[in-house]
Coordinates of C-alpha atoms and ligand atoms in Angstrom, one line a residue:
M1 CA 82.3 -83.4 144.1
H2 CA 79.7 -83.7 141.3
N3 CA 81.6 -86.3 139.3
K4 CA 81.6 -88.9 142.0
S5 CA 79.7 -92.2 141.9
L6 CA 77.1 -93.0 144.5
S7 CA 79.6 -95.4 146.2
E8 CA 82.2 -92.6 146.4
L9 CA 79.7 -90.1 147.7
S10 CA 78.5 -92.7 150.3
T11 CA 82.1 -93.3 151.4
A12 CA 82.8 -89.5 151.7
L13 CA 79.6 -89.0 153.7
H14 CA 80.2 -92.0 156.0
S15 CA 83.9 -91.0 156.6
G16 CA 82.8 -87.5 157.5
D17 CA 84.8 -85.9 154.6
I18 CA 81.7 -84.1 153.6
S19 CA 78.3 -83.6 155.3
S20 CA 75.0 -84.1 153.5
V21 CA 74.2 -80.4 154.0
E22 CA 77.4 -79.5 152.2
L23 CA 76.8 -82.0 149.4
T24 CA 73.2 -80.9 149.0
Q25 CA 74.2 -77.2 149.0
H26 CA 76.7 -78.0 146.3
Y27 CA 74.0 -79.4 144.0
L28 CA 71.6 -76.7 144.8
D29 CA 74.2 -74.1 143.8
R30 CA 74.7 -75.9 140.5
I31 CA 71.0 -76.0 139.9
N32 CA 70.8 -72.3 140.7
K33 CA 73.6 -71.6 138.3
H34 CA 72.5 -73.8 135.3
N35 CA 68.8 -74.5 135.5
A36 CA 67.7 -71.2 133.9
E37 CA 69.6 -72.3 130.8
L38 CA 68.6 -76.0 130.8
N39 CA 65.0 -75.8 132.3
A40 CA 65.6 -79.3 133.7
F41 CA 63.7 -78.7 137.0
I42 CA 60.1 -77.5 137.3
T43 CA 60.3 -77.2 141.1
V44 CA 63.4 -77.0 143.2
T45 CA 62.7 -78.0 146.8
D46 CA 65.7 -76.3 148.4
A47 CA 64.4 -75.7 151.9
R48 CA 63.1 -79.2 152.2
A49 CA 66.3 -80.7 150.7
L50 CA 68.4 -78.9 153.4
E51 CA 66.1 -80.2 156.1
Q52 CA 66.4 -83.7 154.8
A53 CA 70.2 -83.3 154.6
K54 CA 70.3 -82.1 158.2
A55 CA 68.3 -85.2 159.3
A56 CA 70.7 -87.3 157.3
D57 CA 73.7 -85.8 159.0
K58 CA 72.1 -86.6 162.4
L59 CA 71.9 -90.3 161.2
F60 CA 75.6 -90.2 160.4
A61 CA 76.4 -88.7 163.8
S62 CA 74.5 -91.5 165.5
K63 CA 75.9 -94.2 163.2
K64 CA 72.5 -95.1 161.9
A65 CA 73.0 -94.1 158.3
G66 CA 72.4 -96.5 155.4
A67 CA 74.2 -96.8 152.1
L68 CA 72.3 -94.0 150.3
T69 CA 71.7 -91.8 153.3
G70 CA 72.4 -88.1 152.6
I71 CA 72.8 -88.5 148.8
P72 CA 70.8 -86.1 146.8
L73 CA 68.5 -87.1 143.9
A74 CA 65.8 -85.6 141.7
H75 CA 62.3 -87.0 140.9
K76 CA 60.5 -86.8 137.6
D77 CA 57.5 -84.6 138.2
I78 CA 55.2 -87.5 137.6
F79 CA 55.7 -89.0 141.1
C80 CA 53.3 -87.7 143.8
T81 CA 55.4 -85.9 146.5
Q82 CA 53.4 -84.9 149.5
G83 CA 53.1 -81.2 150.1
I84 CA 55.0 -80.4 146.8
R85 CA 53.6 -79.5 143.5
T86 CA 53.2 -82.6 141.2
S87 CA 52.5 -81.1 137.8
C88 CA 53.2 -83.8 135.2
A89 CA 54.4 -80.8 133.2
S90 CA 50.7 -79.9 132.5
K91 CA 48.8 -76.7 133.0
M92 CA 46.1 -79.2 134.2
L93 CA 48.1 -79.9 137.3
D94 CA 50.1 -76.7 137.6
K95 CA 48.5 -76.0 141.0
F96 CA 48.2 -79.6 142.2
I97 CA 49.9 -80.2 145.5
A98 CA 50.0 -84.0 146.1
P99 CA 48.4 -85.1 149.3
Y100 CA 50.5 -88.2 149.6
N101 CA 53.8 -89.8 148.5
A102 CA 54.2 -92.3 145.6
T103 CA 55.7 -95.6 146.9
V104 CA 58.9 -94.9 145.0
V105 CA 59.2 -91.5 146.8
E106 CA 58.3 -93.1 150.1
K107 CA 61.0 -95.8 149.7
I108 CA 63.6 -93.4 148.6
D109 CA 62.8 -91.0 151.5
A110 CA 63.1 -93.9 153.9
S111 CA 66.6 -94.7 152.5
G112 CA 67.6 -91.2 153.7
M113 CA 68.2 -89.7 150.3
V114 CA 67.6 -86.0 149.8
T115 CA 65.1 -84.7 147.2
L116 CA 66.5 -81.7 145.3
G117 CA 63.3 -81.1 143.3
K118 CA 61.0 -82.3 140.5
T119 CA 62.2 -82.5 137.0
N120 CA 60.6 -81.4 133.7
M121 CA 59.1 -83.8 131.3
D122 CA 56.8 -84.1 128.3
E123 CA 53.2 -83.3 129.4
F124 CA 51.8 -86.4 131.1
A125 CA 54.9 -88.3 129.7
M126 CA 53.7 -88.1 126.1
G127 CA 56.6 -87.3 123.9
S128 CA 60.2 -88.0 122.9
S129 CA 61.7 -84.6 123.0
N130 CA 60.4 -82.7 126.0
E131 CA 58.8 -80.1 123.8
T132 CA 55.3 -80.8 125.0
S133 CA 55.9 -79.5 128.5
F134 CA 53.7 -76.7 129.8
Y135 CA 56.9 -75.2 131.3
G136 CA 58.8 -75.1 128.1
P137 CA 61.3 -77.5 126.6
V138 CA 64.4 -78.9 128.4
K139 CA 67.8 -78.4 126.7
N140 CA 70.3 -81.1 126.1
P141 CA 73.6 -80.2 128.0
W142 CA 75.6 -81.8 125.1
D143 CA 74.2 -79.2 122.7
T144 CA 71.6 -76.7 124.0
D145 CA 70.1 -76.3 120.5
R146 CA 69.0 -79.9 120.8
V147 CA 66.4 -81.9 122.6
P148 CA 67.3 -84.1 125.6
G149 CA 64.8 -86.8 124.6
G150 CA 61.7 -87.5 126.4
S151 CA 59.6 -87.9 128.2
S152 CA 62.1 -88.0 131.2
G153 CA 64.2 -85.3 129.6
G154 CA 64.4 -83.1 132.7
S155 CA 65.9 -86.0 134.8
A156 CA 68.3 -86.8 131.9
S157 CA 69.4 -83.2 131.4
A158 CA 69.9 -82.7 135.2
I159 CA 72.1 -85.7 135.5
A160 CA 74.1 -85.1 132.3
A161 CA 74.8 -81.5 133.5
R162 CA 75.6 -82.9 137.0
L163 CA 72.8 -80.9 138.7
A164 CA 71.9 -84.2 140.4
P165 CA 73.9 -87.4 140.9
I166 CA 70.9 -89.6 140.0
A167 CA 67.2 -89.4 139.3
T168 CA 64.0 -91.3 138.9
G169 CA 62.3 -91.6 135.5
T170 CA 59.3 -93.5 134.0
D171 CA 59.1 -95.4 130.8
T172 CA 55.9 -96.2 128.9
G173 CA 57.5 -96.6 125.5
G174 CA 61.1 -95.5 126.0
S175 CA 61.0 -92.5 128.2
I176 CA 63.8 -93.6 130.5
R177 CA 66.0 -95.2 127.8
Q178 CA 65.7 -92.7 124.9
P179 CA 66.7 -89.6 127.0
S180 CA 69.4 -91.7 128.6
S181 CA 70.7 -92.4 125.1
L182 CA 70.5 -88.8 124.0
C183 CA 72.2 -87.5 127.1
N184 CA 74.9 -90.1 127.7
L185 CA 73.4 -91.8 130.7
T186 CA 72.5 -95.3 132.0
G187 CA 68.8 -95.8 132.3
L188 CA 66.9 -98.9 133.2
K189 CA 63.3 -99.8 132.5
P190 CA 62.5 -102.7 134.9
T191 CA 60.2 -105.6 134.3
Y192 CA 56.5 -104.5 134.5
G193 CA 55.5 -105.0 138.1
R194 CA 59.0 -104.8 139.6
V195 CA 58.6 -101.2 140.8
S196 CA 55.3 -99.9 142.3
R197 CA 53.2 -97.6 140.2
Y198 CA 51.3 -96.3 143.3
G199 CA 51.4 -92.6 143.3
M200 CA 52.9 -92.4 139.8
I201 CA 50.5 -90.4 137.7
A202 CA 49.2 -92.9 135.2
F203 CA 49.7 -92.5 131.4
A204 CA 49.2 -96.0 130.0
S205 CA 48.8 -98.3 133.0
S206 CA 49.7 -101.6 131.4
L207 CA 53.0 -100.1 130.1
D208 CA 54.2 -97.6 132.7
Q209 CA 57.2 -98.5 134.8
A210 CA 59.5 -96.4 136.9
G211 CA 63.2 -96.9 137.0
P212 CA 66.6 -95.3 137.7
M213 CA 68.5 -92.8 135.5
A214 CA 72.2 -92.6 136.4
T215 CA 75.7 -92.0 135.2
S216 CA 76.6 -95.7 135.5
A217 CA 75.1 -99.1 135.8
E218 CA 76.5 -99.4 139.3
D219 CA 74.7 -96.3 140.5
A220 CA 71.5 -97.5 138.8
A221 CA 71.8 -100.8 140.7
W222 CA 72.1 -98.9 144.0
L223 CA 68.8 -97.1 143.3
M224 CA 67.1 -100.2 142.0
N225 CA 67.8 -101.8 145.4
V226 CA 65.7 -99.1 147.0
M227 CA 63.0 -98.6 144.3
S228 CA 62.0 -102.2 143.7
G229 CA 59.6 -104.5 145.5
F230 CA 56.1 -105.6 146.1
D231 CA 53.5 -103.0 147.0
K232 CA 50.0 -104.1 147.9
R233 CA 48.7 -100.7 146.9
D234 CA 49.6 -101.5 143.2
S235 CA 47.5 -104.4 142.0
T236 CA 50.0 -105.2 139.2
S237 CA 53.0 -105.2 141.5
V238 CA 54.7 -108.6 141.6
D239 CA 55.3 -110.3 144.9
R240 CA 58.8 -111.6 144.3
D241 CA 62.0 -111.1 146.3
V242 CA 64.3 -108.3 145.3
P243 CA 67.9 -109.4 144.8
D244 CA 70.8 -107.2 145.7
Y245 CA 71.4 -105.7 142.3
T246 CA 75.0 -104.7 143.2
A247 CA 75.9 -108.3 144.0
S248 CA 76.1 -109.5 140.4
L249 CA 77.7 -106.4 138.9
N250 CA 81.2 -108.1 138.8
D251 CA 80.1 -111.4 137.3
S252 CA 81.9 -112.2 134.0
V253 CA 80.1 -111.8 130.7
E254 CA 82.2 -114.6 129.2
G255 CA 79.9 -117.1 127.5
M256 CA 76.9 -114.8 127.5
T257 CA 75.0 -115.1 124.3
I258 CA 73.9 -111.8 122.7
G259 CA 71.1 -111.8 120.2
L260 CA 71.2 -109.2 117.4
P261 CA 67.8 -108.7 115.9
K262 CA 68.1 -108.0 112.2
E263 CA 65.0 -105.8 112.4
Y264 CA 66.9 -103.4 114.7
F265 CA 69.7 -102.7 112.2
G266 CA 67.7 -102.0 109.1
E267 CA 66.1 -99.0 107.4
G268 CA 65.6 -95.9 109.6
L269 CA 68.7 -96.4 111.7
D270 CA 71.4 -93.6 111.3
S271 CA 74.5 -95.3 109.8
K272 CA 76.8 -93.6 112.3
V273 CA 74.6 -94.7 115.2
A274 CA 74.7 -98.3 113.7
A275 CA 78.5 -98.2 113.5
T276 CA 78.8 -97.0 117.1
V277 CA 76.4 -99.7 118.4
E278 CA 78.3 -102.4 116.4
A279 CA 81.6 -101.3 117.9
A280 CA 80.1 -101.6 121.4
I281 CA 78.9 -105.1 120.6
K282 CA 82.5 -105.9 119.4
T283 CA 83.7 -104.9 122.9
Y284 CA 81.4 -107.5 124.4
E285 CA 82.8 -110.1 122.0
S286 CA 86.3 -109.2 123.1
M287 CA 85.1 -109.9 126.7
G288 CA 84.1 -113.4 125.7
A289 CA 80.4 -113.0 124.8
K290 CA 79.0 -114.9 121.9
I291 CA 77.0 -113.2 119.1
K292 CA 74.0 -114.7 117.4
E293 CA 71.8 -113.1 114.7
I294 CA 68.1 -113.4 115.6
S295 CA 64.8 -112.2 114.3
L296 CA 61.9 -110.5 116.0
P297 CA 59.6 -110.7 113.1
N298 CA 56.7 -108.7 114.5
T299 CA 58.9 -105.6 115.3
S300 CA 57.1 -103.5 112.7
L301 CA 53.8 -104.0 114.6
A302 CA 55.2 -102.2 117.7
I303 CA 54.5 -98.6 116.8
P304 CA 51.0 -99.0 115.5
T305 CA 50.1 -101.4 118.4
Y306 CA 51.5 -98.9 121.0
Y307 CA 49.7 -96.0 119.4
V308 CA 46.4 -97.8 120.0
V309 CA 47.1 -99.2 123.4
A310 CA 48.7 -96.2 125.0
P311 CA 46.1 -93.6 123.8
A312 CA 43.3 -95.9 124.7
E313 CA 44.6 -96.3 128.3
C314 CA 45.5 -92.6 128.6
S315 CA 42.0 -91.5 127.4
S316 CA 40.6 -93.5 130.3
N317 CA 43.3 -92.4 132.9
L318 CA 43.0 -88.7 132.0
S319 CA 39.2 -88.6 132.3
R320 CA 39.7 -87.9 136.0
M321 CA 41.1 -84.5 135.1
D322 CA 37.7 -82.9 134.8
G323 CA 38.1 -79.7 136.7
V324 CA 36.0 -81.0 139.6
R325 CA 38.1 -83.5 141.6
F326 CA 41.4 -82.9 139.8
G327 CA 42.9 -80.4 137.6
H328 CA 42.6 -76.9 136.2
R329 CA 39.1 -75.5 136.5
A330 CA 37.7 -73.1 133.9
E331 CA 36.3 -69.8 135.3
D332 CA 32.6 -68.9 135.3
P333 CA 31.2 -72.1 133.7
K334 CA 27.7 -71.8 132.2
D335 CA 26.8 -75.3 133.2
L336 CA 28.4 -78.6 134.1
M337 CA 29.2 -79.5 130.4
D338 CA 30.8 -76.1 129.9
L339 CA 32.9 -76.7 133.0
Y340 CA 34.1 -80.1 131.7
T341 CA 34.8 -79.1 128.2
R342 CA 36.5 -75.7 128.9
S343 CA 38.5 -77.1 131.8
R344 CA 39.9 -79.9 129.7
G345 CA 40.2 -77.7 126.6
E346 CA 42.3 -75.1 128.5
G347 CA 44.2 -77.5 130.7
F348 CA 45.6 -80.0 128.2
G349 CA 48.2 -79.3 125.5
D350 CA 47.9 -80.4 121.8
E351 CA 49.7 -83.8 122.0
V352 CA 47.7 -84.9 125.1
K353 CA 44.4 -83.9 123.3
R354 CA 45.5 -85.8 120.2
R355 CA 46.0 -88.9 122.2
I356 CA 42.8 -88.6 124.2
M357 CA 40.9 -88.3 120.9
I358 CA 42.6 -91.3 119.3
G359 CA 42.1 -93.4 122.5
A360 CA 38.4 -92.4 122.9
Y361 CA 37.8 -93.3 119.3
A362 CA 39.6 -96.7 119.5
L363 CA 37.6 -97.6 122.6
S364 CA 34.2 -96.5 121.3
A365 CA 31.4 -99.0 120.7
G366 CA 31.9 -100.7 117.4
Y367 CA 35.6 -99.9 117.1
Y368 CA 36.8 -101.6 120.3
D369 CA 37.2 -105.0 118.6
A370 CA 38.8 -103.6 115.5
Y371 CA 41.4 -101.5 117.4
Y372 CA 42.0 -102.2 121.0
L373 CA 41.3 -105.9 120.9
K374 CA 43.4 -106.3 117.7
A375 CA 46.2 -104.3 119.3
Q376 CA 46.2 -106.6 122.3
Q377 CA 46.5 -109.6 120.0
C378 CA 49.5 -107.9 118.2
R379 CA 51.0 -107.3 121.6
R380 CA 51.0 -111.0 122.3
L381 CA 52.8 -111.7 119.0
I382 CA 55.5 -109.1 119.9
S383 CA 55.8 -110.7 123.3
N384 CA 56.1 -114.2 121.8
D385 CA 58.9 -113.1 119.5
F386 CA 61.0 -112.2 122.6
Q387 CA 60.2 -115.5 124.3
E388 CA 61.3 -117.4 121.2
A389 CA 64.5 -115.4 121.1
F390 CA 65.3 -115.9 124.8
K391 CA 65.3 -119.7 124.2
E392 CA 68.5 -119.1 122.2
V393 CA 70.1 -116.0 123.7
D394 CA 70.7 -114.5 127.2
V395 CA 70.2 -110.8 126.2
I396 CA 69.4 -108.9 123.1
M397 CA 71.4 -105.8 122.0
G398 CA 70.8 -103.0 119.5
P399 CA 70.4 -99.3 119.3
T400 CA 68.3 -97.4 121.9
A401 CA 67.2 -94.7 119.5
P402 CA 67.6 -94.4 115.7
T403 CA 69.4 -91.1 115.8
P404 CA 71.4 -88.9 118.2
A405 CA 69.7 -85.8 119.8
F406 CA 67.8 -83.8 117.2
R407 CA 67.2 -80.1 117.0
F408 CA 64.2 -78.3 118.6
G409 CA 61.3 -78.1 116.2
E410 CA 62.7 -80.8 113.9
K411 CA 60.0 -83.4 114.6
V412 CA 57.4 -81.6 116.8
N413 CA 55.1 -80.9 114.0
D414 CA 55.4 -84.4 112.5
P415 CA 53.9 -86.8 115.1
V416 CA 54.8 -89.9 113.1
A417 CA 58.5 -88.9 112.8
M418 CA 58.4 -88.3 116.6
Y419 CA 56.7 -91.6 117.3
L420 CA 59.4 -93.4 115.3
E421 CA 62.0 -92.3 117.9
D422 CA 60.8 -95.2 120.1
I423 CA 60.8 -97.9 117.4
Y424 CA 63.5 -99.9 119.3
T425 CA 62.2 -99.3 122.9
I426 CA 58.4 -99.6 122.7
N427 CA 58.5 -103.4 122.0
T428 CA 59.8 -104.1 125.5
N429 CA 57.0 -102.1 127.2
L430 CA 54.5 -104.1 125.2
A431 CA 56.1 -107.3 126.2
G432 CA 56.7 -106.2 129.9
I433 CA 60.4 -107.1 129.8
P434 CA 63.3 -105.1 131.2
S435 CA 65.8 -103.1 129.2
I436 CA 68.7 -100.8 129.8
S437 CA 70.4 -98.1 127.8
I438 CA 74.1 -97.4 128.4
P439 CA 76.5 -94.9 126.8
A440 CA 78.3 -96.4 123.8
G441 CA 80.1 -93.6 122.2
F442 CA 79.5 -90.4 120.3
V443 CA 78.5 -89.3 116.8
D444 CA 79.5 -85.8 115.8
G445 CA 79.9 -84.9 119.5
L446 CA 76.5 -86.3 120.5
P447 CA 76.0 -89.3 122.7
V448 CA 74.7 -92.7 121.5
G449 CA 73.2 -95.4 123.6
L450 CA 73.4 -99.2 123.4
Q451 CA 70.2 -101.0 124.4
I452 CA 70.4 -104.3 126.2
I453 CA 67.1 -106.2 126.6
G454 CA 66.6 -109.1 129.0
N455 CA 63.9 -111.6 129.9
Y456 CA 61.4 -111.0 132.8
F457 CA 63.1 -110.0 136.1
D458 CA 66.6 -110.2 134.5
E459 CA 67.5 -106.6 135.7
G460 CA 70.5 -108.0 137.5
R461 CA 72.0 -109.4 134.3
L462 CA 71.4 -106.1 132.4
L463 CA 73.0 -104.1 135.1
N464 CA 75.9 -106.6 135.2
A465 CA 76.3 -106.4 131.4
G466 CA 76.3 -102.6 131.6
H467 CA 78.8 -102.5 134.5
Q468 CA 81.2 -104.9 132.7
Y469 CA 81.1 -102.7 129.6
Q470 CA 81.7 -99.6 131.8
Q471 CA 84.9 -101.3 133.2
Q472 CA 86.2 -101.5 129.6
T473 CA 85.2 -98.0 128.4
D474 CA 84.9 -94.5 129.7
W475 CA 82.1 -93.1 127.6
H476 CA 79.8 -92.9 130.7
Q477 CA 82.3 -90.7 132.5
R478 CA 82.3 -88.0 129.9
V479 CA 80.7 -84.7 130.9
P480 CA 79.7 -81.9 128.5
E481 CA 82.4 -79.2 128.6
A482 CA 80.2 -76.4 129.9
F483 CA 79.1 -78.5 133.0
K484 CA 82.3 -80.1 134.1
Ligands
LIG1 N1 57.7 -91.3 123.4 C1 56.6 -92.2 123.7 C2 55.3 -91.5 123.8 O1 55.3 -90.4 123.4 C3 57.0 -92.9 125.1 C4 56.7 -92.0 126.2 C5 57.0 -92.7 127.5 O2 57.7 -93.7 127.6 N2 56.4 -92.1 128.5 O3 54.3 -92.1 124.1

């Protein structure tokens, strides 16, 4: 039951082969059995899930069920879920019960899906390994001595171990795609503004986007149909029709031009990962796609630019966690200043503090022009590189991450090494364009992702390209032995 696609699950539910309560219970049992080892969920909402499943079964009985009705999913613990703890994996919000639902949660609830729980993540989505969570690291089901990637590592681990058929994630610099790559999943970061950010706890507001994490491009397309769309409560949401993302899945990729940026295949890329990605690209060639070498000359600016923009925005966003309106409150404060400083000192972990300090410095009077303004100019150059490239090619392909999953502790004390994990993903957040990671093979038993980047609002083409590859290969169907 836990190796079926959403379409198969939907058919089984609609035909009455299985009820939503049975399906939900099946996943809850798997969570019960495996979560202690993987630490993928922070909160399991079992009672509520079974209530939602019962409601879904009523819809089937009255023939009012939709395509996704009754199918379970997990939400990254960054999305506000009314009446349920929404922690962002921080001590700061350990006791925060969200008073309302994020738009993404609202839309998914309305589709009749069943929420199994909230998944673990790096604290406030800052990290690439899930080691910064207040609730402890998440394990990679492919090798439990290794990280699942981050920051959406809990969602990735949960799907890879088949504790949930699909999940939500968010991506500020790679947090959907890099864990998808490290856990053998399909993860899509949509165009900035495609999916509402309302009720998604902000990290870096100009970069954050929510998207689906799934076992296949087809499943991701199903969830994109529900998640996407204009929301007047998010001022950066784009008012533009949502296509049916499943409708273009079967289009041929013959004649599609694939750009290979030389900057994505150079120094720093593991040679076996490079070979795996190149083999995947050959498969596209055999399907009739054309290859063109391109250059994205400002690629090397991406990491420094991101590590000014993201900390600057997070230092501003996280200022609301002051122990008064939001967040952990220190005991017995001497005065107001003591309340602020101790609440924040106690509530935030080291990586979050590092970013707040960098951001506050970059934004301070006298430094704003030198850092934040300069970073915004670099951002434009990065974005222009992509626009130049898309004059010649339909999509851009390359690795998602420079290495397969690494061991716990390997990079956590070396922030720069950790930051380089996102060298191929951060660019697209800075440019606001969509990008998908799909399973492309294995290196020493560990999954490797192929990244496909498209122009604004080209999610349909990315899902189509992913789906066509998944018709030729079975990497995406592989499940770690212990979780079959
Ligand atoms: N790993 C990157 C960071 O630490 C990206 C995180 C994300 O996309 N949320 O900021």
